[in-house]
JSON list of C-alpha atoms and ligand atoms in Angstrom, two decimals:
[
{"chain": "A", "resi": 177, "resn": "MET", "atom": "CA", "xyz": [-15.19, 7.85, -9.06]},
{"chain": "A", "resi": 178, "resn": "LYS", "atom": "CA", "xyz": [-17.36, 8.92, -6.17]},
{"chain": "A", "resi": 179, "resn": "ILE", "atom": "CA", "xyz": [-15.51, 10.11, -3.49]},
{"chain": "A", "resi": 180, "resn": "TYR", "atom": "CA", "xyz": [-17.02, 10.29, 0.44]},
{"chain": "A", "resi": 181, "resn": "ARG", "atom": "CA", "xyz": [-15.39, 12.22, 2.82]},
{"chain": "A", "resi": 182, "resn": "PHE", "atom": "CA", "xyz": [-14.63, 12.82, 6.42]},
{"chain": "A", "resi": 183, "resn": "LYS", "atom": "CA", "xyz": [-12.99, 14.56, 8.64]},
{"chain": "A", "resi": 184, "resn": "GLN", "atom": "CA", "xyz": [-12.06, 11.62, 11.41]},
{"chain": "A", "resi": 185, "resn": "VAL", "atom": "CA", "xyz": [-12.89, 7.65, 11.07]},
{"chain": "A", "resi": 186, "resn": "PRO", "atom": "CA", "xyz": [-11.78, 4.43, 12.98]},
{"chain": "A", "resi": 187, "resn": "SER", "atom": "CA", "xyz": [-10.45, 3.30, 9.84]},
{"chain": "A", "resi": 188, "resn": "THR", "atom": "CA", "xyz": [-11.68, 4.53, 6.10]},
{"chain": "A", "resi": 189, "resn": "ASN", "atom": "CA", "xyz": [-11.08, 0.58, 5.50]},
{"chain": "A", "resi": 190, "resn": "ASP", "atom": "CA", "xyz": [-14.33, -0.14, 7.89]},
{"chain": "A", "resi": 191, "resn": "VAL", "atom": "CA", "xyz": [-16.02, 2.70, 6.80]},
{"chain": "A", "resi": 192, "resn": "ALA", "atom": "CA", "xyz": [-15.75, 1.73, 3.07]},
{"chain": "A", "resi": 193, "resn": "LYS", "atom": "CA", "xyz": [-16.95, -2.11, 3.87]},
{"chain": "A", "resi": 194, "resn": "GLU", "atom": "CA", "xyz": [-19.77, -0.92, 5.75]},
{"chain": "A", "resi": 195, "resn": "ILE", "atom": "CA", "xyz": [-20.70, 1.30, 2.51]},
{"chain": "A", "resi": 196, "resn": "ALA", "atom": "CA", "xyz": [-20.21, -1.42, 0.32]},
{"chain": "A", "resi": 197, "resn": "LEU", "atom": "CA", "xyz": [-22.19, -3.84, 2.36]},
{"chain": "A", "resi": 198, "resn": "GLN", "atom": "CA", "xyz": [-24.90, -1.38, 1.00]},
{"chain": "A", "resi": 199, "resn": "GLY", "atom": "CA", "xyz": [-24.28, -2.33, -2.75]},
{"chain": "A", "resi": 200, "resn": "GLU", "atom": "CA", "xyz": [-22.34, 0.74, -3.38]},
{"chain": "A", "resi": 201, "resn": "ARG", "atom": "CA", "xyz": [-19.04, -0.26, -5.52]},
{"chain": "A", "resi": 202, "resn": "ASP", "atom": "CA", "xyz": [-16.18, 1.56, -6.60]},
{"chain": "A", "resi": 203, "resn": "PHE", "atom": "CA", "xyz": [-16.17, 4.48, -4.78]},
{"chain": "A", "resi": 204, "resn": "VAL", "atom": "CA", "xyz": [-13.44, 5.88, -2.17]},
{"chain": "A", "resi": 205, "resn": "VAL", "atom": "CA", "xyz": [-13.53, 7.08, 1.46]},
{"chain": "A", "resi": 206, "resn": "VAL", "atom": "CA", "xyz": [-11.36, 9.11, 2.56]},
{"chain": "A", "resi": 207, "resn": "SER", "atom": "CA", "xyz": [-10.77, 11.50, 5.86]},
{"chain": "A", "resi": 208, "resn": "ASP", "atom": "CA", "xyz": [-8.02, 13.74, 7.48]},
{"chain": "A", "resi": 209, "resn": "GLU", "atom": "CA", "xyz": [-7.26, 11.59, 10.13]},
{"chain": "A", "resi": 210, "resn": "GLN", "atom": "CA", "xyz": [-8.30, 7.69, 11.79]},
{"chain": "A", "resi": 211, "resn": "THR", "atom": "CA", "xyz": [-8.94, 6.86, 15.57]},
{"chain": "A", "resi": 212, "resn": "LYS", "atom": "CA", "xyz": [-7.92, 2.83, 14.95]},
{"chain": "A", "resi": 213, "resn": "GLY", "atom": "CA", "xyz": [-6.01, 3.14, 11.86]},
{"chain": "A", "resi": 214, "resn": "LYS", "atom": "CA", "xyz": [-4.93, -0.56, 10.57]},
{"chain": "A", "resi": 215, "resn": "GLY", "atom": "CA", "xyz": [-1.66, -1.96, 9.33]},
{"chain": "A", "resi": 216, "resn": "ARG", "atom": "CA", "xyz": [-0.55, -4.55, 7.85]},
{"chain": "A", "resi": 217, "resn": "MET", "atom": "CA", "xyz": [-0.01, -8.27, 10.29]},
{"chain": "A", "resi": 218, "resn": "GLY", "atom": "CA", "xyz": [-3.11, -6.55, 12.52]},
{"chain": "A", "resi": 219, "resn": "ARG", "atom": "CA", "xyz": [-0.66, -3.82, 13.30]},
{"chain": "A", "resi": 220, "resn": "GLU", "atom": "CA", "xyz": [-1.68, -0.08, 14.35]},
{"chain": "A", "resi": 221, "resn": "TRP", "atom": "CA", "xyz": [-1.46, 2.72, 11.56]},
{"chain": "A", "resi": 222, "resn": "LYS", "atom": "CA", "xyz": [-0.98, 5.95, 13.17]},
{"chain": "A", "resi": 223, "resn": "SER", "atom": "CA", "xyz": [-2.83, 8.50, 11.22]},
{"chain": "A", "resi": 224, "resn": "PRO", "atom": "CA", "xyz": [-2.73, 12.10, 12.40]},
{"chain": "A", "resi": 225, "resn": "PRO", "atom": "CA", "xyz": [-4.12, 14.97, 10.86]},
{"chain": "A", "resi": 226, "resn": "GLY", "atom": "CA", "xyz": [-1.65, 15.89, 8.10]},
{"chain": "A", "resi": 227, "resn": "GLY", "atom": "CA", "xyz": [-1.41, 12.39, 6.30]},
{"chain": "A", "resi": 228, "resn": "LEU", "atom": "CA", "xyz": [-3.43, 11.37, 3.63]},
{"chain": "A", "resi": 229, "resn": "TYR", "atom": "CA", "xyz": [-6.20, 8.25, 4.55]},
{"chain": "A", "resi": 230, "resn": "PHE", "atom": "CA", "xyz": [-8.02, 6.75, 1.74]},
{"chain": "A", "resi": 231, "resn": "SER", "atom": "CA", "xyz": [-9.63, 3.31, 0.98]},
{"chain": "A", "resi": 232, "resn": "ILE", "atom": "CA", "xyz": [-10.52, 2.31, -2.34]},
{"chain": "A", "resi": 233, "resn": "VAL", "atom": "CA", "xyz": [-13.75, -0.02, -3.31]},
{"chain": "A", "resi": 234, "resn": "THR", "atom": "CA", "xyz": [-13.24, -1.95, -6.25]},
{"chain": "A", "resi": 235, "resn": "GLU", "atom": "CA", "xyz": [-13.63, -5.65, -7.96]},
{"chain": "A", "resi": 236, "resn": "LYS", "atom": "CA", "xyz": [-11.35, -8.14, -6.02]},
{"chain": "A", "resi": 237, "resn": "ASN", "atom": "CA", "xyz": [-8.34, -9.04, -9.15]},
{"chain": "A", "resi": 238, "resn": "PRO", "atom": "CA", "xyz": [-5.08, -11.31, -7.73]},
{"chain": "A", "resi": 239, "resn": "HIS", "atom": "CA", "xyz": [-2.90, -8.60, -9.00]},
{"chain": "A", "resi": 240, "resn": "LEU", "atom": "CA", "xyz": [-4.40, -5.88, -6.79]},
{"chain": "A", "resi": 241, "resn": "PRO", "atom": "CA", "xyz": [-1.13, -5.47, -4.27]},
{"chain": "A", "resi": 242, "resn": "LEU", "atom": "CA", "xyz": [1.40, -5.13, -7.32]},
{"chain": "A", "resi": 243, "resn": "ILE", "atom": "CA", "xyz": [-0.97, -2.90, -8.89]},
{"chain": "A", "resi": 244, "resn": "VAL", "atom": "CA", "xyz": [-1.67, -0.74, -6.17]},
{"chain": "A", "resi": 245, "resn": "GLY", "atom": "CA", "xyz": [1.93, -0.81, -5.07]},
{"chain": "A", "resi": 246, "resn": "VAL", "atom": "CA", "xyz": [3.00, 0.28, -8.61]},
{"chain": "A", "resi": 247, "resn": "SER", "atom": "CA", "xyz": [-0.03, 2.94, -8.54]},
{"chain": "A", "resi": 248, "resn": "VAL", "atom": "CA", "xyz": [1.40, 4.36, -5.64]},
{"chain": "A", "resi": 249, "resn": "ALA", "atom": "CA", "xyz": [5.31, 4.00, -6.31]},
{"chain": "A", "resi": 250, "resn": "SER", "atom": "CA", "xyz": [4.54, 6.08, -9.40]},
{"chain": "A", "resi": 251, "resn": "ALA", "atom": "CA", "xyz": [2.18, 8.95, -7.90]},
{"chain": "A", "resi": 252, "resn": "LEU", "atom": "CA", "xyz": [4.58, 10.27, -5.96]},
{"chain": "A", "resi": 253, "resn": "LYS", "atom": "CA", "xyz": [7.68, 9.88, -9.05]},
{"chain": "A", "resi": 254, "resn": "ASP", "atom": "CA", "xyz": [5.26, 13.00, -10.01]},
{"chain": "A", "resi": 255, "resn": "PHE", "atom": "CA", "xyz": [5.74, 14.74, -6.68]},
{"chain": "A", "resi": 256, "resn": "GLY", "atom": "CA", "xyz": [10.11, 14.21, -7.07]},
{"chain": "A", "resi": 257, "resn": "LEU", "atom": "CA", "xyz": [10.06, 11.14, -4.99]},
{"chain": "A", "resi": 258, "resn": "SER", "atom": "CA", "xyz": [12.20, 8.45, -5.90]},
{"chain": "A", "resi": 259, "resn": "PRO", "atom": "CA", "xyz": [10.58, 5.18, -4.06]},
{"chain": "A", "resi": 260, "resn": "VAL", "atom": "CA", "xyz": [11.21, 1.92, -4.03]},
{"chain": "A", "resi": 261, "resn": "LEU", "atom": "CA", "xyz": [8.75, -1.15, -2.47]},
{"chain": "A", "resi": 262, "resn": "LYS", "atom": "CA", "xyz": [9.66, -3.29, -0.13]},
{"chain": "A", "resi": 263, "resn": "TRP", "atom": "CA", "xyz": [8.03, -6.70, -0.79]},
{"chain": "A", "resi": 264, "resn": "PRO", "atom": "CA", "xyz": [5.02, -7.02, -0.65]},
{"chain": "A", "resi": 265, "resn": "ASN", "atom": "CA", "xyz": [3.69, -3.28, -1.02]},
{"chain": "A", "resi": 266, "resn": "ASP", "atom": "CA", "xyz": [5.49, -1.10, 1.57]},
{"chain": "A", "resi": 267, "resn": "VAL", "atom": "CA", "xyz": [6.28, 1.95, -0.17]},
{"chain": "A", "resi": 268, "resn": "MET", "atom": "CA", "xyz": [10.07, 2.99, 0.72]},
{"chain": "A", "resi": 269, "resn": "ILE", "atom": "CA", "xyz": [12.19, 5.59, 0.18]},
{"chain": "A", "resi": 270, "resn": "GLY", "atom": "CA", "xyz": [15.69, 4.15, 0.82]},
{"chain": "A", "resi": 271, "resn": "ASN", "atom": "CA", "xyz": [14.84, 2.84, 4.34]},
{"chain": "A", "resi": 272, "resn": "LYS", "atom": "CA", "xyz": [12.22, 4.69, 5.31]},
{"chain": "A", "resi": 273, "resn": "LYS", "atom": "CA", "xyz": [8.44, 4.12, 4.99]},
{"chain": "A", "resi": 274, "resn": "ILE", "atom": "CA", "xyz": [6.52, 6.55, 2.90]},
{"chain": "A", "resi": 275, "resn": "SER", "atom": "CA", "xyz": [3.88, 5.04, 2.41]},
{"chain": "A", "resi": 276, "resn": "GLY", "atom": "CA", "xyz": [1.23, 1.67, 3.55]},
{"chain": "A", "resi": 277, "resn": "ILE", "atom": "CA", "xyz": [-1.07, -0.11, 2.10]},
{"chain": "A", "resi": 278, "resn": "LEU", "atom": "CA", "xyz": [-3.86, -2.69, 3.42]},
{"chain": "A", "resi": 279, "resn": "ILE", "atom": "CA", "xyz": [-6.13, -5.00, 1.47]},
{"chain": "A", "resi": 280, "resn": "GLU", "atom": "CA", "xyz": [-9.12, -6.28, 2.79]},
{"chain": "A", "resi": 281, "resn": "CYS", "atom": "CA", "xyz": [-11.01, -8.94, 0.31]},
{"chain": "A", "resi": 282, "resn": "LEU", "atom": "CA", "xyz": [-14.58, -9.56, 0.75]},
{"chain": "A", "resi": 283, "resn": "ASP", "atom": "CA", "xyz": [-17.48, -11.77, -0.72]},
{"chain": "A", "resi": 284, "resn": "ASP", "atom": "CA", "xyz": [-17.35, -10.16, -3.60]},
{"chain": "A", "resi": 285, "resn": "PHE", "atom": "CA", "xyz": [-15.17, -6.44, -3.83]},
{"chain": "A", "resi": 286, "resn": "ALA", "atom": "CA", "xyz": [-11.55, -5.77, -2.59]},
{"chain": "A", "resi": 287, "resn": "VAL", "atom": "CA", "xyz": [-11.05, -2.50, 0.22]},
{"chain": "A", "resi": 288, "resn": "VAL", "atom": "CA", "xyz": [-7.91, -1.29, -0.98]},
{"chain": "A", "resi": 289, "resn": "GLY", "atom": "CA", "xyz": [-6.15, 1.44, 2.24]},
{"chain": "A", "resi": 290, "resn": "VAL", "atom": "CA", "xyz": [-3.33, 3.41, 1.41]},
{"chain": "A", "resi": 291, "resn": "GLY", "atom": "CA", "xyz": [-1.76, 5.59, 3.52]},
{"chain": "A", "resi": 292, "resn": "VAL", "atom": "CA", "xyz": [0.65, 8.60, 2.38]},
{"chain": "A", "resi": 293, "resn": "ASN", "atom": "CA", "xyz": [2.64, 10.55, 4.95]},
{"chain": "A", "resi": 294, "resn": "ILE", "atom": "CA", "xyz": [2.00, 14.01, 3.90]},
{"chain": "A", "resi": 295, "resn": "SER", "atom": "CA", "xyz": [3.52, 16.50, 6.24]},
{"chain": "A", "resi": 296, "resn": "LYS", "atom": "CA", "xyz": [4.18, 14.47, 9.41]},
{"chain": "A", "resi": 297, "resn": "THR", "atom": "CA", "xyz": [6.49, 11.41, 10.55]},
{"chain": "A", "resi": 298, "resn": "PRO", "atom": "CA", "xyz": [4.76, 9.36, 12.98]},
{"chain": "A", "resi": 299, "resn": "MET", "atom": "CA", "xyz": [7.43, 7.06, 13.36]},
{"chain": "A", "resi": 300, "resn": "GLU", "atom": "CA", "xyz": [11.41, 7.23, 13.80]},
{"chain": "A", "resi": 301, "resn": "THR", "atom": "CA", "xyz": [11.40, 4.61, 10.74]},
{"chain": "A", "resi": 302, "resn": "ALA", "atom": "CA", "xyz": [9.08, 6.32, 9.06]},
{"chain": "A", "resi": 303, "resn": "THR", "atom": "CA", "xyz": [9.54, 9.40, 6.49]},
{"chain": "A", "resi": 304, "resn": "SER", "atom": "CA", "xyz": [7.32, 11.95, 4.79]},
{"chain": "A", "resi": 305, "resn": "ILE", "atom": "CA", "xyz": [6.92, 14.02, 1.45]},
{"chain": "A", "resi": 306, "resn": "LYS", "atom": "CA", "xyz": [7.68, 17.75, 3.64]},
{"chain": "A", "resi": 307, "resn": "ASP", "atom": "CA", "xyz": [11.02, 15.30, 5.15]},
{"chain": "A", "resi": 308, "resn": "GLU", "atom": "CA", "xyz": [11.97, 14.24, 1.95]},
{"chain": "A", "resi": 309, "resn": "THR", "atom": "CA", "xyz": [11.05, 17.32, -0.67]},
{"chain": "A", "resi": 310, "resn": "GLY", "atom": "CA", "xyz": [10.79, 20.33, 2.03]},
{"chain": "A", "resi": 311, "resn": "LYS", "atom": "CA", "xyz": [7.31, 20.43, 0.24]},
{"chain": "A", "resi": 312, "resn": "ASN", "atom": "CA", "xyz": [4.41, 20.72, 1.42]},
{"chain": "A", "resi": 313, "resn": "VAL", "atom": "CA", "xyz": [2.17, 19.24, -1.47]},
{"chain": "A", "resi": 314, "resn": "SER", "atom": "CA", "xyz": [-1.68, 19.29, -0.92]},
{"chain": "A", "resi": 315, "resn": "LYS", "atom": "CA", "xyz": [-3.30, 16.13, -0.12]},
{"chain": "A", "resi": 316, "resn": "ASP", "atom": "CA", "xyz": [-6.21, 16.32, -2.51]},
{"chain": "A", "resi": 317, "resn": "ALA", "atom": "CA", "xyz": [-3.22, 16.32, -5.22]},
{"chain": "A", "resi": 318, "resn": "VAL", "atom": "CA", "xyz": [-1.30, 13.21, -3.76]},
{"chain": "A", "resi": 319, "resn": "LEU", "atom": "CA", "xyz": [-4.82, 10.98, -4.29]},
{"chain": "A", "resi": 320, "resn": "LYS", "atom": "CA", "xyz": [-5.34, 12.17, -7.42]},
{"chain": "A", "resi": 321, "resn": "SER", "atom": "CA", "xyz": [-2.15, 11.27, -8.77]},
{"chain": "A", "resi": 322, "resn": "ILE", "atom": "CA", "xyz": [-2.95, 7.79, -6.86]},
{"chain": "A", "resi": 323, "resn": "LEU", "atom": "CA", "xyz": [-6.68, 7.09, -8.60]},
{"chain": "A", "resi": 324, "resn": "LYS", "atom": "CA", "xyz": [-5.21, 8.27, -12.09]},
{"chain": "A", "resi": 325, "resn": "ASN", "atom": "CA", "xyz": [-2.38, 5.95, -11.85]},
{"chain": "A", "resi": 326, "resn": "PHE", "atom": "CA", "xyz": [-4.82, 3.06, -10.33]},
{"chain": "A", "resi": 327, "resn": "GLU", "atom": "CA", "xyz": [-7.28, 3.30, -12.56]},
{"chain": "A", "resi": 328, "resn": "LYS", "atom": "CA", "xyz": [-4.82, 3.06, -15.53]},
{"chain": "A", "resi": 329, "resn": "ASN", "atom": "CA", "xyz": [-2.42, 0.64, -13.83]},
{"chain": "A", "resi": 330, "resn": "LYS", "atom": "CA", "xyz": [-6.17, -1.61, -13.06]},
{"chain": "A", "resi": 331, "resn": "LYS", "atom": "CA", "xyz": [-6.44, -2.35, -16.80]},
{"chain": "A", "resi": 332, "resn": "LYS", "atom": "CA", "xyz": [-2.47, -3.56, -17.81]},
{"chain": "A", "resi": 333, "resn": "THR", "atom": "CA", "xyz": [0.11, -6.21, -16.41]},
{"chain": "A", "resi": 334, "resn": "VAL", "atom": "CA", "xyz": [2.63, -4.20, -14.48]},
{"chain": "A", "resi": 335, "resn": "LEU", "atom": "CA", "xyz": [4.15, -7.46, -13.20]},
{"chain": "A", "resi": 336, "resn": "ASP", "atom": "CA", "xyz": [7.58, -5.61, -14.94]},
{"chain": "A", "resi": 337, "resn": "GLU", "atom": "CA", "xyz": [7.28, -2.30, -13.72]},
{"chain": "A", "resi": 338, "resn": "TYR", "atom": "CA", "xyz": [6.50, -4.02, -10.05]},
{"chain": "A", "resi": 339, "resn": "LYS", "atom": "CA", "xyz": [9.61, -6.20, -10.49]},
{"chain": "A", "resi": 340, "resn": "LYS", "atom": "CA", "xyz": [11.72, -2.95, -11.44]},
{"chain": "A", "resi": 341, "resn": "LEU", "atom": "CA", "xyz": [10.42, -0.77, -8.22]},
{"chain": "A", "resi": 342, "resn": "CYS", "atom": "CA", "xyz": [10.99, -3.73, -6.56]},
{"chain": "A", "resi": 343, "resn": "SER", "atom": "CA", "xyz": [14.04, -3.74, -3.84]},
{"chain": "A", "resi": 344, "resn": "THR", "atom": "CA", "xyz": [13.70, -6.51, -2.69]},
{"chain": "A", "resi": 345, "resn": "ILE", "atom": "CA", "xyz": [14.56, -9.05, -5.27]},
{"chain": "A", "resi": 346, "resn": "GLY", "atom": "CA", "xyz": [18.10, -10.13, -5.04]},
{"chain": "A", "resi": 347, "resn": "ARG", "atom": "CA", "xyz": [18.05, -9.22, -1.27]},
{"chain": "A", "resi": 348, "resn": "LYS", "atom": "CA", "xyz": [18.73, -12.00, 1.06]},
{"chain": "A", "resi": 349, "resn": "VAL", "atom": "CA", "xyz": [15.88, -11.93, 3.87]},
{"chain": "A", "resi": 350, "resn": "LYS", "atom": "CA", "xyz": [13.91, -13.10, 6.88]},
{"chain": "A", "resi": 351, "resn": "ILE", "atom": "CA", "xyz": [10.40, -13.15, 6.01]},
{"chain": "A", "resi": 352, "resn": "LYS", "atom": "CA", "xyz": [8.15, -13.65, 9.34]},
{"chain": "A", "resi": 353, "resn": "THR", "atom": "CA", "xyz": [4.64, -15.13, 7.94]},
{"chain": "A", "resi": 354, "resn": "LEU", "atom": "CA", "xyz": [2.24, -15.87, 10.04]},
{"chain": "A", "resi": 355, "resn": "ASN", "atom": "CA", "xyz": [3.34, -18.76, 11.54]},
{"chain": "A", "resi": 356, "resn": "LYS", "atom": "CA", "xyz": [7.13, -19.19, 11.10]},
{"chain": "A", "resi": 357, "resn": "VAL", "atom": "CA", "xyz": [10.42, -17.37, 10.07]},
{"chain": "A", "resi": 358, "resn": "ILE", "atom": "CA", "xyz": [11.89, -18.15, 6.94]},
{"chain": "A", "resi": 359, "resn": "LYS", "atom": "CA", "xyz": [14.98, -16.77, 5.40]},
{"chain": "A", "resi": 360, "resn": "GLY", "atom": "CA", "xyz": [16.68, -16.96, 1.99]},
{"chain": "A", "resi": 361, "resn": "LYS", "atom": "CA", "xyz": [17.46, -15.29, -1.25]},
{"chain": "A", "resi": 362, "resn": "ALA", "atom": "CA", "xyz": [15.01, -13.14, -2.60]},
{"chain": "A", "resi": 363, "resn": "VAL", "atom": "CA", "xyz": [15.30, -14.18, -6.76]},
{"chain": "A", "resi": 364, "resn": "ASP", "atom": "CA", "xyz": [12.59, -13.01, -7.98]},
{"chain": "A", "resi": 365, "resn": "VAL", "atom": "CA", "xyz": [8.27, -12.17, -7.98]},
{"chain": "A", "resi": 366, "resn": "ASP", "atom": "CA", "xyz": [5.74, -14.41, -9.99]},
{"chain": "A", "resi": 367, "resn": "GLU", "atom": "CA", "xyz": [2.93, -13.29, -11.74]},
{"chain": "A", "resi": 368, "resn": "HIS", "atom": "CA", "xyz": [0.76, -14.04, -8.44]},
{"chain": "A", "resi": 369, "resn": "GLY", "atom": "CA", "xyz": [2.89, -11.71, -6.65]},
{"chain": "A", "resi": 370, "resn": "LYS", "atom": "CA", "xyz": [4.37, -14.36, -4.35]},
{"chain": "A", "resi": 371, "resn": "LEU", "atom": "CA", "xyz": [7.63, -13.98, -3.32]},
{"chain": "A", "resi": 372, "resn": "VAL", "atom": "CA", "xyz": [9.92, -16.43, -4.97]},
{"chain": "A", "resi": 373, "resn": "LEU", "atom": "CA", "xyz": [13.16, -17.28, -3.09]},
{"chain": "A", "resi": 374, "resn": "GLU", "atom": "CA", "xyz": [16.66, -19.05, -4.43]},
{"chain": "A", "resi": 375, "resn": "SER", "atom": "CA", "xyz": [14.84, -21.94, -2.65]},
{"chain": "A", "resi": 376, "resn": "GLY", "atom": "CA", "xyz": [12.30, -22.20, -4.86]},
{"chain": "A", "resi": 377, "resn": "GLU", "atom": "CA", "xyz": [10.31, -21.35, -1.74]},
{"chain": "A", "resi": 378, "resn": "ARG", "atom": "CA", "xyz": [7.29, -19.04, -2.88]},
{"chain": "A", "resi": 379, "resn": "ILE", "atom": "CA", "xyz": [5.65, -16.72, 0.00]},
{"chain": "A", "resi": 380, "resn": "VAL", "atom": "CA", "xyz": [2.17, -15.83, -0.09]},
{"chain": "A", "resi": 381, "resn": "SER", "atom": "CA", "xyz": [2.16, -12.86, 2.47]},
{"chain": "A", "resi": 382, "resn": "GLY", "atom": "CA", "xyz": [4.95, -11.64, 5.43]},
{"chain": "A", "resi": 383, "resn": "ASP", "atom": "CA", "xyz": [7.14, -9.20, 6.81]},
{"chain": "A", "resi": 384, "resn": "VAL", "atom": "CA", "xyz": [10.03, -8.97, 5.11]},
{"chain": "A", "resi": 385, "resn": "ILE", "atom": "CA", "xyz": [13.75, -7.84, 6.43]},
{"chain": "A", "resi": 386, "resn": "HIS", "atom": "CA", "xyz": [16.54, -7.14, 4.33]},
{"chain": "A", "resi": 387, "resn": "LEU", "atom": "CA", "xyz": [19.07, -8.55, 5.36]},
{"chain": "A", "resi": 388, "resn": "ARG", "atom": "CA", "xyz": [22.42, -7.37, 4.05]},
{"chain": "B", "resi": 515, "resn": "BTN", "atom": "C1", "xyz": [0.96, -1.67, 6.36]},
{"chain": "B", "resi": 515, "resn": "BTN", "atom": "O1", "xyz": [1.81, -0.80, 5.48]},
{"chain": "B", "resi": 515, "resn": "BTN", "atom": "O2", "xyz": [0.68, -2.19, 7.28]},
{"chain": "B", "resi": 515, "resn": "BTN", "atom": "C2", "xyz": [-1.02, -1.07, 5.74]},
{"chain": "B", "resi": 515, "resn": "BTN", "atom": "C3", "xyz": [-0.80, -0.37, 6.18]},
{"chain": "B", "resi": 515, "resn": "BTN", "atom": "C4", "xyz": [-2.43, 0.76, 5.92]},
{"chain": "B", "resi": 515, "resn": "BTN", "atom": "C5", "xyz": [-3.05, 2.12, 6.11]},
{"chain": "B", "resi": 515, "resn": "BTN", "atom": "C6", "xyz": [-4.05, 2.78, 5.38]},
{"chain": "B", "resi": 515, "resn": "BTN", "atom": "S1", "xyz": [-4.60, 3.82, 6.04]},
{"chain": "B", "resi": 515, "resn": "BTN", "atom": "C7", "xyz": [-6.09, 4.16, 5.11]},
{"chain": "B", "resi": 515, "resn": "BTN", "atom": "C8", "xyz": [-6.73, 2.68, 5.22]},
{"chain": "B", "resi": 515, "resn": "BTN", "atom": "N1", "xyz": [-7.45, 2.31, 6.50]},
{"chain": "B", "resi": 515, "resn": "BTN", "atom": "C9", "xyz": [-6.78, 2.17, 7.53]},
{"chain": "B", "resi": 515, "resn": "BTN", "atom": "O3", "xyz": [-7.24, 1.41, 8.56]},
{"chain": "B", "resi": 515, "resn": "BTN", "atom": "N2", "xyz": [-5.86, 1.13, 7.02]},
{"chain": "B", "resi": 515, "resn": "BTN", "atom": "C10", "xyz": [-5.30, 1.70, 5.65]}
]
């Protein structure tokens, strides 16, 4: 896959989108820092130098959230970590976030944005590879490993692997969706990546808080 490298951009997702709108597909945009990094649910993703920030432009696929979550978690295992996935795809070490994923779908392609904390922990609720392992790993090695896992996982069903990694299943949860807050027990994730509650309700997207 072709990789476009930048020192600083507002958001790799936005740069990737601009390039894709000119007709290019299957490429990666990576930047040393972002001045307007975007998180899920309209939040900011703090992106100081020292983190890994990249976006992949790929074909649309309803399983992308599961595929990307599993790919990032599997890659981090190779660096000595034991990550879990908080639904839908926050990559966590215990209850601290180490990586976030933002997927934006356009007419005929998807932009998969991934941020990984490598050496800095930009927030109290976050952690980094350096904090967890004491090691300085190369950003490029992490990028390569994620891309390798992504290429492999794109071609197969990852639902079982996702469920094994998902720490939300079996938990009492509070979910903030765009227009309501739902409480319940998470019992499963279905083949479309929806979170299934004990009540039978299926949640398409939202922010999950694990309750005790
Ligand atoms: C989240 O957990 O809220 C998602 C965070 C996604 C951050 C990445 S960093 C690279 C790409 N570019 C962005 O502006 N956001 C994503």
